[in-house]
PDB file of C-alpha atoms and ligand atoms in Angstrom:
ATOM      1  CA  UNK A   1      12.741 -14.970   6.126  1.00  0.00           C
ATOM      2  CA  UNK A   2       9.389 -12.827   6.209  1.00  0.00           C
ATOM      3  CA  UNK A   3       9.279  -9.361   4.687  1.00  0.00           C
ATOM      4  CA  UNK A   4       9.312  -7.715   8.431  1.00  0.00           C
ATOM      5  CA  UNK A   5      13.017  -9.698   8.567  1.00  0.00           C
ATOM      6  CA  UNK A   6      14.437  -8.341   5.245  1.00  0.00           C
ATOM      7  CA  UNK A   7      13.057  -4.704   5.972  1.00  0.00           C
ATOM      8  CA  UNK A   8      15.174  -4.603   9.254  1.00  0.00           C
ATOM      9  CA  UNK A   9      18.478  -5.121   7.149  1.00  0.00           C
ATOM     10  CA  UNK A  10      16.815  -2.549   4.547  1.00  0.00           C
ATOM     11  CA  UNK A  11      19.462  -0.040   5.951  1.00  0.00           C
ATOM     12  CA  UNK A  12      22.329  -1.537   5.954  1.00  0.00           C
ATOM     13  CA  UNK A  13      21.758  -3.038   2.451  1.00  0.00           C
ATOM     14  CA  UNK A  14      21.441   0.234   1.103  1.00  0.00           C
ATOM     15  CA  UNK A  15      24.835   1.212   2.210  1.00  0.00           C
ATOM     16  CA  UNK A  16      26.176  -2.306   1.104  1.00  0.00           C
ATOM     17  CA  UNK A  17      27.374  -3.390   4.952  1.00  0.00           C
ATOM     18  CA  UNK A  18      25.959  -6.775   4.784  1.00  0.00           C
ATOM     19  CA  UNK A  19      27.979 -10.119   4.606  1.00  0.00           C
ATOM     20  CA  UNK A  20      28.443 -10.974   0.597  1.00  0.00           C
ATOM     21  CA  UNK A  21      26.061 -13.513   0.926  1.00  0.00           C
ATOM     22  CA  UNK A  22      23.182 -11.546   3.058  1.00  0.00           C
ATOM     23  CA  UNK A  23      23.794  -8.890   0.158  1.00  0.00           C
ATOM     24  CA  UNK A  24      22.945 -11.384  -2.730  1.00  0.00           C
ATOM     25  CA  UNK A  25      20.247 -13.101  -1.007  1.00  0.00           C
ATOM     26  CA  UNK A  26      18.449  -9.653  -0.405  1.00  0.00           C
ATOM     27  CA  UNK A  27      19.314  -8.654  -4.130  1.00  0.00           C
ATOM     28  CA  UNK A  28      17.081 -12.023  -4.656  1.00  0.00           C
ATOM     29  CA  UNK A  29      14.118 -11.459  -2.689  1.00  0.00           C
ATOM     30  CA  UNK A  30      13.852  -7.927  -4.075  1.00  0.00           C
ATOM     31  CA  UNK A  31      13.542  -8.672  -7.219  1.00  0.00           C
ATOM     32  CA  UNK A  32      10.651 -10.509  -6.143  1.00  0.00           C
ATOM     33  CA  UNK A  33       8.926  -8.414  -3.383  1.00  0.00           C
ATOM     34  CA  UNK A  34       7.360  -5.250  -4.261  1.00  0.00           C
ATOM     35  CA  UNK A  35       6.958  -4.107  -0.877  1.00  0.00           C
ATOM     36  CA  UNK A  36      10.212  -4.388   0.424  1.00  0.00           C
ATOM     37  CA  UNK A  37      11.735  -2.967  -3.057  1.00  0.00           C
ATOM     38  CA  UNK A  38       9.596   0.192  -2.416  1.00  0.00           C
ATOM     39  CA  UNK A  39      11.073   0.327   1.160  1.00  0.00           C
ATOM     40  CA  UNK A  40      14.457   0.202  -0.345  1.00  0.00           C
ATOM     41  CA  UNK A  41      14.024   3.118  -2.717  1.00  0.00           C
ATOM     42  CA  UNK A  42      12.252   5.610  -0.162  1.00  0.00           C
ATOM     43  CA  UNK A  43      15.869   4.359   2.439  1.00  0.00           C
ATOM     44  CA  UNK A  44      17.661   5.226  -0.625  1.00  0.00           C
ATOM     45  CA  UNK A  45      16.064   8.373  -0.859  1.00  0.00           C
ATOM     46  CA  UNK A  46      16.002   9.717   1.934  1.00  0.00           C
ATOM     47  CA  UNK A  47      19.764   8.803   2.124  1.00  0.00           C
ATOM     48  CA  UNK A  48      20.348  10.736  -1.119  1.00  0.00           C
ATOM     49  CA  UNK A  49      18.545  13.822  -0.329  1.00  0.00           C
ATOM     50  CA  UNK A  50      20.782  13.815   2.968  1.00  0.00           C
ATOM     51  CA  UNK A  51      23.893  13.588   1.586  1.00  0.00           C
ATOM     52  CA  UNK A  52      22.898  15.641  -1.269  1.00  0.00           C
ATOM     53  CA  UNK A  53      21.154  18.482   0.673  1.00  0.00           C
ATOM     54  CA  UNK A  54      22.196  21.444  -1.350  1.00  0.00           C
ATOM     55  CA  UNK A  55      23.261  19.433  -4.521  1.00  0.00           C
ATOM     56  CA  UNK A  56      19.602  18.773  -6.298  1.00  0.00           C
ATOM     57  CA  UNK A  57      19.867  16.320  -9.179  1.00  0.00           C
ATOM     58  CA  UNK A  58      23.153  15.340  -9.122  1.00  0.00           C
ATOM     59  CA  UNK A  59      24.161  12.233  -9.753  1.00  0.00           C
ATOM     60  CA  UNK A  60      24.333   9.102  -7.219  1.00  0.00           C
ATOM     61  CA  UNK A  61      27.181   7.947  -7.648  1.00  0.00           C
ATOM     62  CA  UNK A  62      27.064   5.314  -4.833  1.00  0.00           C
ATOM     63  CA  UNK A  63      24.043   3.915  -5.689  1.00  0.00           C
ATOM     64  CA  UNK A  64      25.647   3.130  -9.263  1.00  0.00           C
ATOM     65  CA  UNK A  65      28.489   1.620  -7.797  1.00  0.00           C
ATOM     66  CA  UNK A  66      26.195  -0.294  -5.254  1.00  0.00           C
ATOM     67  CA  UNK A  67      23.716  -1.573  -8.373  1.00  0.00           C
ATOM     68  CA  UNK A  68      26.950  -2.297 -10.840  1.00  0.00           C
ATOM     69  CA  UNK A  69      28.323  -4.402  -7.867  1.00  0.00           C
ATOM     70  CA  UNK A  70      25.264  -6.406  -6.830  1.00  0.00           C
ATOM     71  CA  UNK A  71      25.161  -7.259 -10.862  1.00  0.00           C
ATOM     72  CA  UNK A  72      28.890  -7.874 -10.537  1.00  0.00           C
ATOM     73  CA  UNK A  73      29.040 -10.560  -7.523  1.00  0.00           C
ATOM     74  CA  UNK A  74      26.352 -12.345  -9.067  1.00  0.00           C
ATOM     75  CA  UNK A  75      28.343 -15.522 -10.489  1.00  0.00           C
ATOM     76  CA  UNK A  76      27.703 -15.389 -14.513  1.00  0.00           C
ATOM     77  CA  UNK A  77      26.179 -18.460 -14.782  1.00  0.00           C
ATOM     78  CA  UNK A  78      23.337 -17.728 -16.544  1.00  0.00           C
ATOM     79  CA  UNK A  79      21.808 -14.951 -18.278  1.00  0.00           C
ATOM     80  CA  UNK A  80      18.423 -14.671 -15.970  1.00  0.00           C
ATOM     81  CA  UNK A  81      20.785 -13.704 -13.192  1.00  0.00           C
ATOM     82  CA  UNK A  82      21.820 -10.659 -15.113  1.00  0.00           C
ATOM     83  CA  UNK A  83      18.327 -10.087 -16.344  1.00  0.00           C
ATOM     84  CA  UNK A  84      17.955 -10.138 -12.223  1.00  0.00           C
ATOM     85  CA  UNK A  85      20.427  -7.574 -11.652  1.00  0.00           C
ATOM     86  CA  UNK A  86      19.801  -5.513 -14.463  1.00  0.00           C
ATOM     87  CA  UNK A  87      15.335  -6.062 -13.464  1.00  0.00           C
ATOM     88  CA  UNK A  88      16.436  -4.619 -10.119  1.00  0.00           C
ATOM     89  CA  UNK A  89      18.384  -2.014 -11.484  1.00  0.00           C
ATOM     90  CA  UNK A  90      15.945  -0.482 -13.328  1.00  0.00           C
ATOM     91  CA  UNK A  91      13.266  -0.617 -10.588  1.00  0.00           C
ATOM     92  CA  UNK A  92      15.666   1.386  -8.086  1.00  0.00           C
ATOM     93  CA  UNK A  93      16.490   3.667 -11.025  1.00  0.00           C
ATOM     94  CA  UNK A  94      12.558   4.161 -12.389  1.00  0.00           C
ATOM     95  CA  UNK A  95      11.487   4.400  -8.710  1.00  0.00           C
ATOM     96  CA  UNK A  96      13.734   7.315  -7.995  1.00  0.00           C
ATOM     97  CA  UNK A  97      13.481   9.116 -11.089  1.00  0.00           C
ATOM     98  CA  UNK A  98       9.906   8.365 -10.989  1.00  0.00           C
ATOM     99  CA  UNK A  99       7.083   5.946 -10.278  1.00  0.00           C
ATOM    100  CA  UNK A 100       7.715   5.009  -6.468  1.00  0.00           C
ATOM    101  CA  UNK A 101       8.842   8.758  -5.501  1.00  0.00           C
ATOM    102  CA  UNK A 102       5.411  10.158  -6.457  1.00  0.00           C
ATOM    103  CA  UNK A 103       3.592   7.977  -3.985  1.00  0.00           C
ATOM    104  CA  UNK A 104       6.235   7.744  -1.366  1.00  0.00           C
ATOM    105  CA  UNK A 105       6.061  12.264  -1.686  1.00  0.00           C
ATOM    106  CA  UNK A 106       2.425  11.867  -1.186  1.00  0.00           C
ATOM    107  CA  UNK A 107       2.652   9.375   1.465  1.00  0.00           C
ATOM    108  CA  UNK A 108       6.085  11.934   3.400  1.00  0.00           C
ATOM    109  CA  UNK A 109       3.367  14.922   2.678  1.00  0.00           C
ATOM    110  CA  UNK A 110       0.477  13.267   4.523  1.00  0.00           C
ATOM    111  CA  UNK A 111       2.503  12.106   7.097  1.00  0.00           C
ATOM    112  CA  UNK A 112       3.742  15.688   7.690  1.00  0.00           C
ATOM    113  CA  UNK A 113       0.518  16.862   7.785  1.00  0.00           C
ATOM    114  CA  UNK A 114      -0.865  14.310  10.293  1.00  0.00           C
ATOM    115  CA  UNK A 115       2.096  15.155  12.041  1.00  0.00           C
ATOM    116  CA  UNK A 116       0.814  18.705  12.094  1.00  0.00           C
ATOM    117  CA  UNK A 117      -2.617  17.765  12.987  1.00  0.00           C
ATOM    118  CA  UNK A 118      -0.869  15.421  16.191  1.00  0.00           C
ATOM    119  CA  UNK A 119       0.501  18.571  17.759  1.00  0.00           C
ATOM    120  CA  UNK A 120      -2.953  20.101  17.632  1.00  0.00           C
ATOM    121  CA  UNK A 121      -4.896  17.224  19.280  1.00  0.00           C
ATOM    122  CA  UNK A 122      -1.792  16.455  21.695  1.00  0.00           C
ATOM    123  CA  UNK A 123      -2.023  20.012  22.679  1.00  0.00           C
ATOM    124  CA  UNK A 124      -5.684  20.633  23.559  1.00  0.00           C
ATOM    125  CA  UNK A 125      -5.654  17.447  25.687  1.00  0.00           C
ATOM    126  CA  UNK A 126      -2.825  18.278  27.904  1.00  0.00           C
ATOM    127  CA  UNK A 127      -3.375  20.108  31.170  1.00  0.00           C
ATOM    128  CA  UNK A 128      -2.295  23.309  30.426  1.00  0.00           C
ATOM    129  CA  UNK A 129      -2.383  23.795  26.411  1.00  0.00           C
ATOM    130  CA  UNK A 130      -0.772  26.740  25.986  1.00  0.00           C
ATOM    131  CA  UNK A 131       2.414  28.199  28.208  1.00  0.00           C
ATOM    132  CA  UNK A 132       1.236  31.919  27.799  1.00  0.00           C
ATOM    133  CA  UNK A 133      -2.128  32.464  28.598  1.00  0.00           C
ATOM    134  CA  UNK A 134      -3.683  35.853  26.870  1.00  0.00           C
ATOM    135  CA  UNK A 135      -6.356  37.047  24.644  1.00  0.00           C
ATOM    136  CA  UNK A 136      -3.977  39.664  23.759  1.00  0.00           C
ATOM    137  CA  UNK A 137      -1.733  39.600  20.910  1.00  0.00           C
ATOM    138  CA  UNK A 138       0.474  42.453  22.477  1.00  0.00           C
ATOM    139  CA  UNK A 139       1.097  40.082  24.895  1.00  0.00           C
ATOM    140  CA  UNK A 140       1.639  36.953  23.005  1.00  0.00           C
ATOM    141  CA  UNK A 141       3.219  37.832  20.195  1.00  0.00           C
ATOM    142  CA  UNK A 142       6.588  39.226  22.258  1.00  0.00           C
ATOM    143  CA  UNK A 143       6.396  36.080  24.750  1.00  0.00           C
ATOM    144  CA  UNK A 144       7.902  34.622  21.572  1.00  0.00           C
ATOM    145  CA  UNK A 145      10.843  37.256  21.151  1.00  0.00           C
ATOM    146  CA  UNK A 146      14.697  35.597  21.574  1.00  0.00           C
ATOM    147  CA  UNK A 147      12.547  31.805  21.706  1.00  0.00           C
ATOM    148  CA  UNK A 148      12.414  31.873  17.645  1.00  0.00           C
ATOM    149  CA  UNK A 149      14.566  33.025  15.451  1.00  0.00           C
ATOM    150  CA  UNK A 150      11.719  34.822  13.214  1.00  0.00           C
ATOM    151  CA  UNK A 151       9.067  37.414  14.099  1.00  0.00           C
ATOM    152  CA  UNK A 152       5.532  37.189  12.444  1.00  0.00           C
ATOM    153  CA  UNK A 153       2.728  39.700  13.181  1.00  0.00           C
ATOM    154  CA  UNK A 154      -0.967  38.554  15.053  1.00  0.00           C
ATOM    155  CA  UNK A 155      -3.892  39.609  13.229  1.00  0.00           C
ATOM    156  CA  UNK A 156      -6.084  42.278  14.888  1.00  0.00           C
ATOM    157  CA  UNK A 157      -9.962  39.816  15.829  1.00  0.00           C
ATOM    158  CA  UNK A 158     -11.916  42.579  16.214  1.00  0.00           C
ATOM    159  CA  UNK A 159     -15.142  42.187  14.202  1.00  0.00           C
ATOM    160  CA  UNK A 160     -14.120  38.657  13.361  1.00  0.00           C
ATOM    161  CA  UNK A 161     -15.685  35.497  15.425  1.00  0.00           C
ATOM    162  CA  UNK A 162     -12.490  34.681  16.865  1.00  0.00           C
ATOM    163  CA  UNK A 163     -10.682  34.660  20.237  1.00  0.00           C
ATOM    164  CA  UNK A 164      -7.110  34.516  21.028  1.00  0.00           C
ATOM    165  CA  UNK A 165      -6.033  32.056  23.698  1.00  0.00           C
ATOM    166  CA  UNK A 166      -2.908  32.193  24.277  1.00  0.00           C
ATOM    167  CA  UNK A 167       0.543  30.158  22.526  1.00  0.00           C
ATOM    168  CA  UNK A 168       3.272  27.682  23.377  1.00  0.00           C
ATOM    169  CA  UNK A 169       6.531  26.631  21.209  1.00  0.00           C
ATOM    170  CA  UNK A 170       6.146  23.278  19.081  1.00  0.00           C
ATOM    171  CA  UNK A 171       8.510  21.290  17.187  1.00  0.00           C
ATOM    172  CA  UNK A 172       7.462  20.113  13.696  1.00  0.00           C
ATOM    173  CA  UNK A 173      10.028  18.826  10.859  1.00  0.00           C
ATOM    174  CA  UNK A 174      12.562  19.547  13.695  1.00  0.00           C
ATOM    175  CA  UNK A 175      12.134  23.141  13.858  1.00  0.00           C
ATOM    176  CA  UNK A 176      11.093  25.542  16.076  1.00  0.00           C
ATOM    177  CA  UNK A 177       8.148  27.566  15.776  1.00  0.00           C
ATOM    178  CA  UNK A 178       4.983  29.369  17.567  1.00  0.00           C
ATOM    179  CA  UNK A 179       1.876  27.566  18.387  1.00  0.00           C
ATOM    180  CA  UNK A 180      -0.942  29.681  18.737  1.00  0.00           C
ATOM    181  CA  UNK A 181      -4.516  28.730  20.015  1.00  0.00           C
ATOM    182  CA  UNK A 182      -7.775  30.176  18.771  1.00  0.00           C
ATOM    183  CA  UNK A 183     -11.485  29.545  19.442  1.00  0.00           C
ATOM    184  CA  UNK A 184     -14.720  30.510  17.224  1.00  0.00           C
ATOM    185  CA  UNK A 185     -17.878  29.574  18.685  1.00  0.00           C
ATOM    186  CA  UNK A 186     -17.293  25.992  20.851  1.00  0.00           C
ATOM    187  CA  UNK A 187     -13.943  24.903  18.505  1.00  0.00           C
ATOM    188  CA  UNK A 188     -10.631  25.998  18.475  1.00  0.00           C
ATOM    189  CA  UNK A 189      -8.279  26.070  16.109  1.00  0.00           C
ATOM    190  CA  UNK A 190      -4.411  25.609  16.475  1.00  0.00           C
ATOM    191  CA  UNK A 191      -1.817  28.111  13.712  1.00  0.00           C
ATOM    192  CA  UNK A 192       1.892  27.099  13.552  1.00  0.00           C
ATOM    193  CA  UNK A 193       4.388  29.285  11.925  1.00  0.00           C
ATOM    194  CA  UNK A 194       7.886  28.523  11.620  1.00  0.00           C
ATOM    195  CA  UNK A 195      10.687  28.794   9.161  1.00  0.00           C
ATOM    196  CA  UNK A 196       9.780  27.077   5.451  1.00  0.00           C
ATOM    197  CA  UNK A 197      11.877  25.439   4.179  1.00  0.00           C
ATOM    198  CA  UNK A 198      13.430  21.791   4.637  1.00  0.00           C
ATOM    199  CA  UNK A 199      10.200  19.220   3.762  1.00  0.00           C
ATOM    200  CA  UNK A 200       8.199  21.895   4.168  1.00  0.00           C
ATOM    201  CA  UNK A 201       8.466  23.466   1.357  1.00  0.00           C
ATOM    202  CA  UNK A 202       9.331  20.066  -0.763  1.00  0.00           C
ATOM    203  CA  UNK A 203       6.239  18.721  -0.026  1.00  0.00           C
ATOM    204  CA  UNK A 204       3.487  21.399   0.941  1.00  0.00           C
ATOM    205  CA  UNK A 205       2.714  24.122  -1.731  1.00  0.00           C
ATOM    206  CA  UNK A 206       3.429  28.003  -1.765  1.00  0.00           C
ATOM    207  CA  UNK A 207      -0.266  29.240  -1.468  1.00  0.00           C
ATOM    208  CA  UNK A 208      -2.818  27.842   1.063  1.00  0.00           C
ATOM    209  CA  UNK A 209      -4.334  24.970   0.139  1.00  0.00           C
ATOM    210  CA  UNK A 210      -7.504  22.996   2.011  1.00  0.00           C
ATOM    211  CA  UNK A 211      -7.170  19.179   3.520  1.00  0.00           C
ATOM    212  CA  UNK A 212      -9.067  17.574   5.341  1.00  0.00           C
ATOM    213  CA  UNK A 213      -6.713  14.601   8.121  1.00  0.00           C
ATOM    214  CA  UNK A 214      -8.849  12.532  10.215  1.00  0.00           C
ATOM    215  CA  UNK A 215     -11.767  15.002  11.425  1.00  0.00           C
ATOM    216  CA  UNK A 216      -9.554  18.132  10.922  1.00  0.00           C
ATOM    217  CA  UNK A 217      -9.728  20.682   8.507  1.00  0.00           C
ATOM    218  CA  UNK A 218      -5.884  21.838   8.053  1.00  0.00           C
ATOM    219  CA  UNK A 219      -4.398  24.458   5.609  1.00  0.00           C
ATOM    220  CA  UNK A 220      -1.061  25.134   5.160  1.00  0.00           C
ATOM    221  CA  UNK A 221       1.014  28.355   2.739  1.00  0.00           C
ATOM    222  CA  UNK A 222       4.048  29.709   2.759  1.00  0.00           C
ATOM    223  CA  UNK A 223       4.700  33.488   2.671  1.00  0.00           C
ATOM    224  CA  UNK A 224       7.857  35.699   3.231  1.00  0.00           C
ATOM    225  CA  UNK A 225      10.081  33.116   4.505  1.00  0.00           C
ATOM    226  CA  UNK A 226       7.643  31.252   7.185  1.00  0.00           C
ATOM    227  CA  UNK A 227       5.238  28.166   6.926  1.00  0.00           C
ATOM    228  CA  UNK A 228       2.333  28.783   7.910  1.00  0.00           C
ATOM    229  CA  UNK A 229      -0.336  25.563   9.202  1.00  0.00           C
ATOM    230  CA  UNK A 230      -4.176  26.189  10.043  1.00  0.00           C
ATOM    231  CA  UNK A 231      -5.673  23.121  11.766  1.00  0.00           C
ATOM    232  CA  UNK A 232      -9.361  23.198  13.491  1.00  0.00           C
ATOM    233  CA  UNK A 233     -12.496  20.398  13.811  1.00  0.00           C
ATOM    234  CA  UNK A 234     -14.260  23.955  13.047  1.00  0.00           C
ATOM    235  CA  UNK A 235     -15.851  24.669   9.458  1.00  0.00           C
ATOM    236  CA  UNK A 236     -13.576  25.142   6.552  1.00  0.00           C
ATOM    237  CA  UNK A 237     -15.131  27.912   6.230  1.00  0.00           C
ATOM    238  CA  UNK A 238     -13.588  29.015   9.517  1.00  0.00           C
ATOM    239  CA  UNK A 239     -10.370  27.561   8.623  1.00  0.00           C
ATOM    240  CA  UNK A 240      -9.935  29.664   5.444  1.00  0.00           C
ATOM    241  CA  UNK A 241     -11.390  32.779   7.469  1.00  0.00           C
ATOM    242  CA  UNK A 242      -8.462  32.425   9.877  1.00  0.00           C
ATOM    243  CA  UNK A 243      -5.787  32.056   7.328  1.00  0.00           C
ATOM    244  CA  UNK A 244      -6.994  34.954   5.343  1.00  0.00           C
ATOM    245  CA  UNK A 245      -6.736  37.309   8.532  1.00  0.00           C
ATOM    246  CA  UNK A 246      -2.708  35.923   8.966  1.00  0.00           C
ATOM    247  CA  UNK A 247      -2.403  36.528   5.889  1.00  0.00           C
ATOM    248  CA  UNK A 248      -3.091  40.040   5.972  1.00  0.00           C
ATOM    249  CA  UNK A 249      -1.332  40.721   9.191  1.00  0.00           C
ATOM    250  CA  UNK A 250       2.163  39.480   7.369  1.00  0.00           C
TER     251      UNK A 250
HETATM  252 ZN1   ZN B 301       9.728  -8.528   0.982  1.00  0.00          ZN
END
């Protein structure tokens, strides 16, 4: 079986709902395959911080139970096979205490962000990119009243380089929030805010730090409850500039 094959039963291994003998031949090519191990832990993971939401750090106790029963239905035969068991063991064990999490956070994080960076590019191609059209922040900023359940304050653009032109509701990390479209010079630049929390705030830091995701410039801090996202193809400089005039308006 290739690698592709094994990942699609990756699920259902991980909550041990494979025939017996699908369960130790899977057991076998993990402890062999890198790849798919990785793929395993980040399932497990995800699985974990699920059904642990709320509970940080507490113990697994399934995935003990699953690991001390793969070891278990191995047939003692010999003492590789529990050197087997016990090698995968300790992978799934490092890789969630340690090693594979750090990469796999790094990997969730940019994956966030290029999510981020999706709804800005998806936006200013379609037809009509934003659902209330104003250079007005009186006007914008209440279109969004009984839509979210937050309010956020619009920074006043006079004497700044930037225009206001207009908003729409998104959905990132499966939460609501405002969209709002600005221009400097021939770019624009696209500011989310919605409620922080969830990955947000397990993967993106408190204050604002600079990335750069495909051709975009994005930055991304959390103040007073809300996330906030900056994404433009405009300077950093610009980027930053924008941020910093959110940032006093809140
Ligand atoms: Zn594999």
């Amino acid at each position: 079986m290739t690698c592709e094959a094994w990942q699609t039963k990756l699920d259902a291994y991980a909550d041990a709902e494979l025939p017996a003998e699908t369960m130790r031949s899977m057991a076998e090519h993990l402890s062999g395959c890198p790849a798919c191990t990785a793929e395993l832990v980040q399932i497990i993971q995800q699985k974990r911080v699920t059904a642990l939401a709320g509970k940080r750090y507490s113990a697994p106790p399934e995935l003990r139970a699953r690991i001390r029963q793969q070891i278990e239905a191995k047939p003692a035969r010999g003492g590789w096979q529990w050197a087997l068991g016990l090698a995968l063991a300790a992978v799934v064990v490092i890789g969630l205490g340690l090693a594979i999490v750090l990469p796999s956070r790094t990997a969730a994080r940019n994956r966030l962000i290029a999510g981020v960076v999706d709804s800005h590019i998806t936006a200013l191609a379609s037809a009509s990119p934003v659902d209330v059209v104003s250079t007005d922040r009186h006007t914008v900023k209440p279109w969004f009243a009984g839509k979210l359940p937050f309010t956020f304050n619009l920074p006043e653009l006079g004497g700044s380089p930037f225009t206001l032109d207009g908003g729409r509701m998104v959905y990132l990390d499966s939460r609501p929030g405002a969209h709002l479209i600005y221009g400097v010079r021939k770019h624009h630049l696209s500011v989310f805010i919605l409620q922080d929390g969830g990955d947000f705030s397990r993967l993106l830091p408190t204050a604002a730090e600079p990335w750069r995701s495909l051709s975009f410039n994005v930055t991304s801090w959390s103040a007073g409850g809300l996330r906030y996202f900056v994404v433009s193809d405009a300077a950093p400089e610009d980027v930053s500039a924008l941020a910093e005039l959110l940032k006093r308006a809140n």
